[in-house]
């Protein structure tokens, strides 16, 4: 039912208020003045609180009352006593027309609030704006579906061309032969390289020796010999009968303080055997010179007395130098067999 039909039905029930053409209801202030707030009106009175069906004028009915009358029952709001001072008796008819759509009349009969009526008028296919409480209730009724955890698709099978062929089995004998060949090649290389290294090293050493020998020829060949004139100390340093051998190794001479033909002398004997030129030794225990080559023996004064030597030892010239020391001159020799030991230069008297 449309709002006009609802209003017409209400007027018909009211008895004479309706017509063929519904007229917009006059404002409540014009249709009926609001009742005075009295004690009797504020009390819940069944006669005063009855809806339009029980005698209320159509112009003084509220939209809810008119809807309830259209449904054929009295709403709680209409049945409940209302204070006359708080709520006006009627609302503008135009507002009532707009608030009651035609679909409202087709709703099932029963108490409904304005939100329910509007929701029914909108229908399920056209949801409109909803309140927060309604949104919470909807969320409880139909919670959001849980998001399933995405799962990775299975790996595709590896193609044949990408598969690595297993390494062929290597024969142990073949591997051993390969290792032996490698070792032989390494040994041969080492031998060849070692031979080359030895050859080049020998060549380098030979070249160095040749260069050194050539350089040696650039210098004169000098024979380093001891001087022929040298000093052997003071005469007081020699005891009677003493044979000093410390100059034998360096100068080849013995310094002897002894007597010859009853005269005490200091003389220098050459340490060379008169047989074949060997070097005799002084034997202090036997008080003689002894040649190790053929056994010739000499007395302390140099006279040979045994062995193959044919003559006595020879003397060097000796004298007292300016500084008082004994000076030996090997450039001059004195032989006993020719009487040279009698020369004053062959001895120093003490
Ligand atoms: Fe001295 Fe023959 S060399 S005894």
Tab-separated table of C-alpha atoms and ligand atoms in Angstrom:
chain	number	residue	atom	x	y	z
A	1	UNK	CA	0.000	0.000	0.000
A	2	UNK	CA	1.102	3.456	-0.716
A	3	UNK	CA	0.965	6.233	1.765
A	4	UNK	CA	-2.112	7.651	0.081
A	5	UNK	CA	-3.902	4.325	0.342
A	6	UNK	CA	-2.907	4.034	3.981
A	7	UNK	CA	-4.225	7.502	4.687
A	8	UNK	CA	-7.436	6.838	2.788
A	9	UNK	CA	-8.023	3.637	4.717
A	10	UNK	CA	-7.455	5.495	7.929
A	11	UNK	CA	-9.965	8.167	6.988
A	12	UNK	CA	-12.526	5.593	6.025
A	13	UNK	CA	-12.155	3.856	9.332
A	14	UNK	CA	-12.447	7.196	10.992
A	15	UNK	CA	-15.823	7.731	9.322
A	16	UNK	CA	-16.197	10.561	6.921
A	17	UNK	CA	-12.777	11.979	6.945
A	18	UNK	CA	-11.765	10.287	3.673
A	19	UNK	CA	-12.748	11.050	0.182
A	20	UNK	CA	-12.018	9.946	-3.286
A	21	UNK	CA	-9.169	12.320	-3.544
A	22	UNK	CA	-6.973	12.369	-0.553
A	23	UNK	CA	-6.041	15.740	0.620
A	24	UNK	CA	-2.910	16.509	2.351
A	25	UNK	CA	-3.513	16.661	6.035
A	26	UNK	CA	-3.459	20.004	7.637
A	27	UNK	CA	-0.901	20.729	10.179
A	28	UNK	CA	-1.699	19.500	13.597
A	29	UNK	CA	-1.841	23.003	14.919
A	30	UNK	CA	-4.568	23.880	12.452
A	31	UNK	CA	-6.571	20.657	12.707
A	32	UNK	CA	-6.770	20.529	16.407
A	33	UNK	CA	-5.142	22.591	19.009
A	34	UNK	CA	-2.903	20.673	21.333
A	35	UNK	CA	-4.611	19.703	24.536
A	36	UNK	CA	-3.785	21.561	27.581
A	37	UNK	CA	-1.327	19.825	29.799
A	38	UNK	CA	-3.465	18.843	32.645
A	39	UNK	CA	-3.187	16.246	35.331
A	40	UNK	CA	-5.914	14.162	33.751
A	41	UNK	CA	-4.197	14.240	30.358
A	42	UNK	CA	-0.818	13.225	31.747
A	43	UNK	CA	-2.280	10.162	33.289
A	44	UNK	CA	-2.391	7.066	31.192
A	45	UNK	CA	-5.926	7.025	30.013
A	46	UNK	CA	-7.127	4.425	27.574
A	47	UNK	CA	-9.608	6.767	26.023
A	48	UNK	CA	-7.067	9.516	25.408
A	49	UNK	CA	-4.282	7.205	24.224
A	50	UNK	CA	-6.248	5.188	21.779
A	51	UNK	CA	-5.202	5.272	18.176
A	52	UNK	CA	-7.135	6.627	15.327
A	53	UNK	CA	-9.053	3.412	15.076
A	54	UNK	CA	-10.493	4.081	18.495
A	55	UNK	CA	-11.690	7.576	17.709
A	56	UNK	CA	-8.602	9.668	17.000
A	57	UNK	CA	-8.937	12.051	14.123
A	58	UNK	CA	-6.859	11.406	11.063
A	59	UNK	CA	-5.304	14.795	11.200
A	60	UNK	CA	-4.079	14.203	14.721
A	61	UNK	CA	-2.523	10.773	14.041
A	62	UNK	CA	1.147	10.283	13.842
A	63	UNK	CA	2.789	8.390	11.028
A	64	UNK	CA	3.353	5.399	13.282
A	65	UNK	CA	-0.322	5.401	14.208
A	66	UNK	CA	-1.391	5.598	10.653
A	67	UNK	CA	0.948	2.737	9.715
A	68	UNK	CA	-0.308	0.672	12.586
A	69	UNK	CA	-3.876	1.376	11.511
A	70	UNK	CA	-2.992	0.324	7.990
A	71	UNK	CA	-1.604	-2.940	9.297
A	72	UNK	CA	-4.712	-3.521	11.281
A	73	UNK	CA	-3.302	-3.320	14.736
A	74	UNK	CA	-2.281	-0.819	17.248
A	75	UNK	CA	1.400	-0.195	17.741
A	76	UNK	CA	2.922	-0.036	21.126
A	77	UNK	CA	3.762	3.572	20.642
A	78	UNK	CA	0.215	4.354	19.758
A	79	UNK	CA	-1.237	2.218	22.545
A	80	UNK	CA	1.089	3.516	25.137
A	81	UNK	CA	0.038	6.678	26.866
A	82	UNK	CA	1.920	9.650	25.671
A	83	UNK	CA	2.269	12.776	27.497
A	84	UNK	CA	0.330	15.373	25.730
A	85	UNK	CA	2.815	18.097	26.470
A	86	UNK	CA	5.925	16.305	25.184
A	87	UNK	CA	4.711	15.164	21.773
A	88	UNK	CA	2.477	17.146	19.490
A	89	UNK	CA	-0.670	15.478	18.374
A	90	UNK	CA	0.166	15.383	14.720
A	91	UNK	CA	2.939	15.973	12.257
A	92	UNK	CA	2.761	17.518	8.842
A	93	UNK	CA	1.058	15.252	6.347
A	94	UNK	CA	3.749	15.822	3.728
A	95	UNK	CA	6.358	14.374	6.052
A	96	UNK	CA	4.114	11.421	6.680
A	97	UNK	CA	3.797	10.846	2.943
A	98	UNK	CA	7.535	10.840	2.402
A	99	UNK	CA	8.270	8.583	5.364
A	100	UNK	CA	5.855	5.839	4.359
A	101	UNK	CA	6.818	4.224	1.083
A	102	UNK	CA	4.543	1.952	-0.745
A	103	UNK	CA	6.562	-1.109	0.084
A	104	UNK	CA	6.027	-0.482	3.778
A	105	UNK	CA	2.424	-1.490	3.550
A	106	UNK	CA	3.382	-4.887	2.181
A	107	UNK	CA	5.640	-5.691	5.142
A	108	UNK	CA	4.430	-8.274	7.630
A	109	UNK	CA	2.400	-6.963	10.413
A	110	UNK	CA	4.206	-6.274	13.691
A	111	UNK	CA	5.989	-3.621	15.613
A	112	UNK	CA	8.871	-2.156	13.694
A	113	UNK	CA	11.055	0.788	14.236
A	114	UNK	CA	11.936	3.318	11.586
A	115	UNK	CA	15.351	1.732	10.803
A	116	UNK	CA	13.735	-1.630	10.162
A	117	UNK	CA	11.124	-0.093	7.904
A	118	UNK	CA	13.805	1.776	5.975
A	119	UNK	CA	15.910	-1.347	5.683
A	120	UNK	CA	12.918	-3.299	4.402
A	121	UNK	CA	12.138	-0.535	1.929
A	122	UNK	CA	15.706	-0.578	0.645
A	123	UNK	CA	15.665	-4.312	0.220
A	124	UNK	CA	18.573	-6.701	0.451
A	125	UNK	CA	19.838	-5.852	-3.030
A	126	UNK	CA	20.400	-2.176	-2.267
A	127	UNK	CA	22.114	-1.824	1.101
A	128	UNK	CA	22.427	1.723	2.212
A	129	UNK	CA	24.475	3.383	4.854
A	130	UNK	CA	24.366	1.499	8.127
A	131	UNK	CA	25.120	2.515	11.658
A	132	UNK	CA	28.156	1.378	13.617
A	133	UNK	CA	26.107	-0.933	15.785
A	134	UNK	CA	24.626	-2.590	12.719
A	135	UNK	CA	28.042	-2.953	11.151
A	136	UNK	CA	29.343	-4.644	14.320
A	137	UNK	CA	26.380	-6.988	14.344
A	138	UNK	CA	26.943	-7.882	10.697
A	139	UNK	CA	30.582	-8.536	11.378
A	140	UNK	CA	29.646	-10.911	14.186
A	141	UNK	CA	27.143	-12.729	12.050
A	142	UNK	CA	29.405	-13.144	9.059
A	143	UNK	CA	33.046	-12.757	10.048
A	144	UNK	CA	35.521	-12.045	7.337
A	145	UNK	CA	36.842	-15.211	5.740
A	146	UNK	CA	40.314	-16.144	6.861
A	147	UNK	CA	42.962	-15.647	4.301
A	148	UNK	CA	44.509	-18.909	3.398
A	149	UNK	CA	48.259	-19.008	3.375
A	150	UNK	CA	49.449	-19.154	-0.205
A	151	UNK	CA	51.282	-22.277	-0.973
A	152	UNK	CA	54.085	-22.444	-3.505
A	153	UNK	CA	53.308	-24.468	-6.571
A	154	UNK	CA	55.367	-27.615	-6.947
A	155	UNK	CA	58.661	-27.359	-8.840
A	156	UNK	CA	58.485	-28.457	-12.445
A	157	UNK	CA	60.347	-31.560	-13.377
A	158	UNK	CA	63.904	-30.986	-14.636
A	159	UNK	CA	64.162	-31.528	-18.382
A	160	UNK	CA	66.442	-34.169	-19.759
A	161	UNK	CA	68.893	-31.747	-21.332
A	162	UNK	CA	69.457	-30.117	-17.930
A	163	UNK	CA	70.276	-33.338	-16.154
A	164	UNK	CA	73.975	-33.945	-15.494
A	165	UNK	CA	75.140	-37.280	-16.637
A	166	UNK	CA	77.053	-39.247	-13.984
A	167	UNK	CA	80.802	-39.368	-14.440
A	168	UNK	CA	81.940	-42.568	-16.057
A	169	UNK	CA	83.866	-44.924	-13.844
A	170	UNK	CA	87.622	-44.579	-14.308
A	171	UNK	CA	89.608	-47.695	-14.461
A	172	UNK	CA	92.121	-47.894	-11.619
A	173	UNK	CA	94.770	-49.409	-13.863
A	174	UNK	CA	94.341	-46.591	-16.357
A	175	UNK	CA	94.611	-44.008	-13.616
A	176	UNK	CA	97.753	-45.654	-12.234
A	177	UNK	CA	99.303	-45.653	-15.708
A	178	UNK	CA	98.482	-41.979	-16.080
A	179	UNK	CA	100.138	-41.189	-12.756
A	180	UNK	CA	103.230	-43.179	-13.695
A	181	UNK	CA	103.477	-41.313	-16.993
A	182	UNK	CA	103.184	-37.997	-15.196
A	183	UNK	CA	105.896	-38.996	-12.748
A	184	UNK	CA	108.172	-40.086	-15.583
A	185	UNK	CA	107.658	-36.804	-17.416
A	186	UNK	CA	108.359	-34.857	-14.232
A	187	UNK	CA	111.501	-36.872	-13.520
A	188	UNK	CA	112.763	-36.436	-17.075
A	189	UNK	CA	112.144	-32.723	-16.969
A	190	UNK	CA	113.879	-32.476	-13.616
A	191	UNK	CA	116.860	-34.482	-14.907
A	192	UNK	CA	117.220	-32.377	-18.033
A	193	UNK	CA	116.860	-29.140	-16.158
A	194	UNK	CA	119.308	-30.323	-13.496
A	195	UNK	CA	121.863	-31.255	-16.137
A	196	UNK	CA	121.500	-27.876	-17.734
A	197	UNK	CA	121.824	-26.212	-14.354
A	198	UNK	CA	124.962	-28.206	-13.546
A	199	UNK	CA	126.465	-27.434	-16.943
A	200	UNK	CA	125.816	-23.731	-16.726
A	201	UNK	CA	127.126	-23.650	-13.149
A	202	UNK	CA	130.347	-25.396	-14.188
A	203	UNK	CA	130.773	-23.014	-17.099
A	204	UNK	CA	130.297	-20.034	-14.792
A	205	UNK	CA	132.848	-21.350	-12.281
A	206	UNK	CA	135.378	-22.085	-15.031
A	207	UNK	CA	134.958	-18.634	-16.494
A	208	UNK	CA	135.471	-17.075	-13.073
A	209	UNK	CA	138.687	-19.041	-12.472
A	210	UNK	CA	139.975	-18.099	-15.905
A	211	UNK	CA	139.326	-14.414	-15.217
A	212	UNK	CA	141.079	-14.638	-11.835
A	213	UNK	CA	144.089	-16.416	-13.370
A	214	UNK	CA	144.351	-13.780	-16.071
A	215	UNK	CA	144.223	-11.042	-13.461
A	216	UNK	CA	147.001	-12.782	-11.498
A	217	UNK	CA	149.348	-12.434	-14.454
A	218	UNK	CA	148.872	-8.698	-14.311
A	219	UNK	CA	150.906	-8.540	-11.065
A	220	UNK	CA	154.702	-9.310	-10.641
A	221	UNK	CA	155.657	-12.699	-9.216
A	222	UNK	CA	157.233	-11.698	-5.912
A	223	UNK	CA	158.667	-14.335	-3.566
A	224	UNK	CA	158.182	-13.312	0.023
A	225	UNK	CA	161.334	-14.338	1.901
A	226	UNK	CA	162.549	-13.354	5.342
A	227	UNK	CA	165.193	-10.712	5.513
A	228	UNK	CA	168.800	-11.929	5.466
A	229	UNK	CA	169.909	-9.579	8.260
A	230	UNK	CA	168.069	-9.724	11.527
A	231	UNK	CA	168.644	-9.292	15.245
A	232	UNK	CA	168.407	-12.094	17.765
A	233	UNK	CA	168.599	-10.237	21.099
A	234	UNK	CA	171.303	-9.129	23.529
A	235	UNK	CA	174.346	-11.373	24.345
A	236	UNK	CA	173.439	-11.349	28.043
A	237	UNK	CA	170.246	-13.156	27.248
A	238	UNK	CA	172.194	-16.315	26.314
A	239	UNK	CA	173.466	-18.585	29.016
A	240	UNK	CA	176.731	-20.506	28.598
A	241	UNK	CA	176.226	-23.759	26.676
A	242	UNK	CA	172.691	-22.741	25.611
A	243	UNK	CA	171.307	-23.598	22.162
A	244	UNK	CA	168.406	-21.328	21.107
A	245	UNK	CA	166.132	-22.973	18.535
A	246	UNK	CA	163.388	-20.339	18.280
A	247	UNK	CA	164.868	-18.789	15.107
A	248	UNK	CA	165.133	-22.110	13.271
A	249	UNK	CA	161.651	-22.127	11.771
A	250	UNK	CA	161.716	-18.504	10.563
A	251	UNK	CA	165.345	-17.918	9.687
A	252	UNK	CA	166.881	-21.476	9.578
A	253	UNK	CA	169.518	-20.777	12.193
A	254	UNK	CA	170.527	-21.891	15.705
A	255	UNK	CA	172.055	-19.321	18.067
A	256	UNK	CA	174.631	-21.088	20.313
A	257	UNK	CA	176.712	-19.847	23.220
A	258	UNK	CA	179.527	-22.303	23.625
A	259	UNK	CA	183.287	-22.710	23.452
A	260	UNK	CA	185.280	-23.388	20.353
A	261	UNK	CA	188.986	-24.189	20.722
A	262	UNK	CA	188.867	-22.985	24.341
A	263	UNK	CA	187.224	-19.618	23.536
A	264	UNK	CA	183.709	-18.724	24.662
A	265	UNK	CA	181.749	-17.546	21.677
A	266	UNK	CA	178.215	-16.814	20.412
A	267	UNK	CA	177.806	-17.997	16.843
A	268	UNK	CA	174.973	-18.761	14.390
A	269	UNK	CA	174.842	-22.286	12.828
A	270	UNK	CA	172.891	-22.911	9.636
A	271	UNK	CA	170.225	-25.635	10.185
A	272	UNK	CA	171.046	-27.507	6.969
A	273	UNK	CA	172.713	-30.935	6.914
A	274	UNK	CA	175.937	-30.980	4.913
A	275	UNK	CA	175.121	-34.451	3.563
A	276	UNK	CA	172.095	-33.907	1.319
A	277	UNK	CA	170.552	-30.736	2.746
A	278	UNK	CA	168.061	-32.125	5.288
A	279	UNK	CA	167.205	-30.187	8.426
A	280	UNK	CA	168.673	-31.726	11.589
A	281	UNK	CA	167.054	-31.443	15.053
A	282	UNK	CA	168.620	-30.354	18.308
A	283	UNK	CA	168.435	-33.158	20.902
A	284	UNK	CA	168.834	-31.404	24.236
A	285	UNK	CA	168.977	-34.697	26.116
A	286	UNK	CA	171.898	-35.941	23.995
A	287	UNK	CA	173.374	-32.478	23.522
A	288	UNK	CA	173.767	-32.930	19.755
A	289	UNK	CA	172.247	-32.136	16.416
A	290	UNK	CA	170.806	-35.140	14.680
A	291	UNK	CA	169.838	-35.358	11.022
A	292	UNK	CA	166.659	-37.431	10.539
A	293	UNK	CA	167.483	-38.337	6.952
A	294	UNK	CA	170.619	-40.455	7.245
A	295	UNK	CA	171.500	-40.134	10.893
A	296	UNK	CA	174.396	-37.703	10.774
A	297	UNK	CA	175.201	-36.321	14.192
A	298	UNK	CA	176.824	-32.981	15.028
A	299	UNK	CA	178.261	-31.705	18.242
A	300	UNK	CA	177.103	-28.491	19.869
A	301	UNK	CA	179.896	-26.567	18.084
A	302	UNK	CA	178.742	-27.972	14.720
A	303	UNK	CA	181.445	-30.560	14.123
A	304	UNK	CA	180.064	-33.724	12.583
A	305	UNK	CA	180.958	-36.904	14.390
A	306	UNK	CA	178.628	-39.566	13.002
A	307	UNK	CA	176.709	-40.354	9.867
A	308	UNK	CA	177.398	-39.732	6.214
A	309	UNK	CA	177.866	-35.979	6.373
A	310	UNK	CA	181.324	-35.149	5.102
A	311	UNK	CA	181.930	-31.856	6.927
A	312	UNK	CA	180.743	-29.654	9.828
A	313	UNK	CA	177.787	-27.300	9.754
A	314	UNK	CA	178.301	-23.795	8.350
A	315	UNK	CA	178.150	-20.496	10.283
A	316	UNK	CA	176.499	-17.147	9.370
A	317	UNK	CA	178.141	-13.828	10.034
A	318	UNK	CA	177.183	-12.349	13.399
A	319	UNK	CA	178.061	-9.144	15.147
A	320	UNK	CA	176.992	-6.776	17.872
A	321	UNK	CA	174.880	-4.081	16.300
A	322	UNK	CA	174.880	-0.400	17.317
A	323	UNK	CA	171.982	-0.956	19.664
A	324	UNK	CA	173.945	-3.718	21.488
A	325	UNK	CA	171.930	-6.570	20.059
A	326	UNK	CA	173.331	-9.513	18.139
A	327	UNK	CA	172.809	-9.106	14.409
A	328	UNK	CA	172.939	-12.097	12.060
A	329	UNK	CA	173.747	-11.732	8.353
A	330	UNK	CA	172.821	-14.786	6.314
A	331	UNK	CA	174.464	-13.448	3.202
A	332	UNK	CA	177.815	-14.442	4.541
A	333	UNK	CA	178.797	-18.048	5.439
A	334	UNK	CA	181.851	-19.458	7.162
A	335	UNK	CA	183.107	-23.053	6.696
A	336	UNK	CA	185.158	-24.784	9.324
A	337	UNK	CA	187.074	-27.116	6.948
A	338	UNK	CA	188.634	-24.152	5.194
A	339	UNK	CA	189.522	-22.340	8.443
A	340	UNK	CA	186.856	-19.618	8.131
A	341	UNK	CA	185.598	-20.053	11.681
A	342	UNK	CA	188.653	-18.203	12.788
A	343	UNK	CA	187.243	-15.071	11.167
A	344	UNK	CA	186.059	-12.529	13.751
A	345	UNK	CA	182.891	-12.016	11.733
A	346	UNK	CA	181.900	-15.648	12.331
A	347	UNK	CA	181.457	-15.261	16.076
A	348	UNK	CA	181.070	-12.816	18.993
A	349	UNK	CA	183.378	-13.314	21.942
A	350	UNK	CA	181.759	-13.312	25.384
B	1	LIG	FE1	171.610	-35.391	6.735
B	1	LIG	FE2	171.882	-37.313	4.955
B	1	LIG	S1	171.008	-35.390	4.769
B	1	LIG	S2	172.547	-37.251	6.971
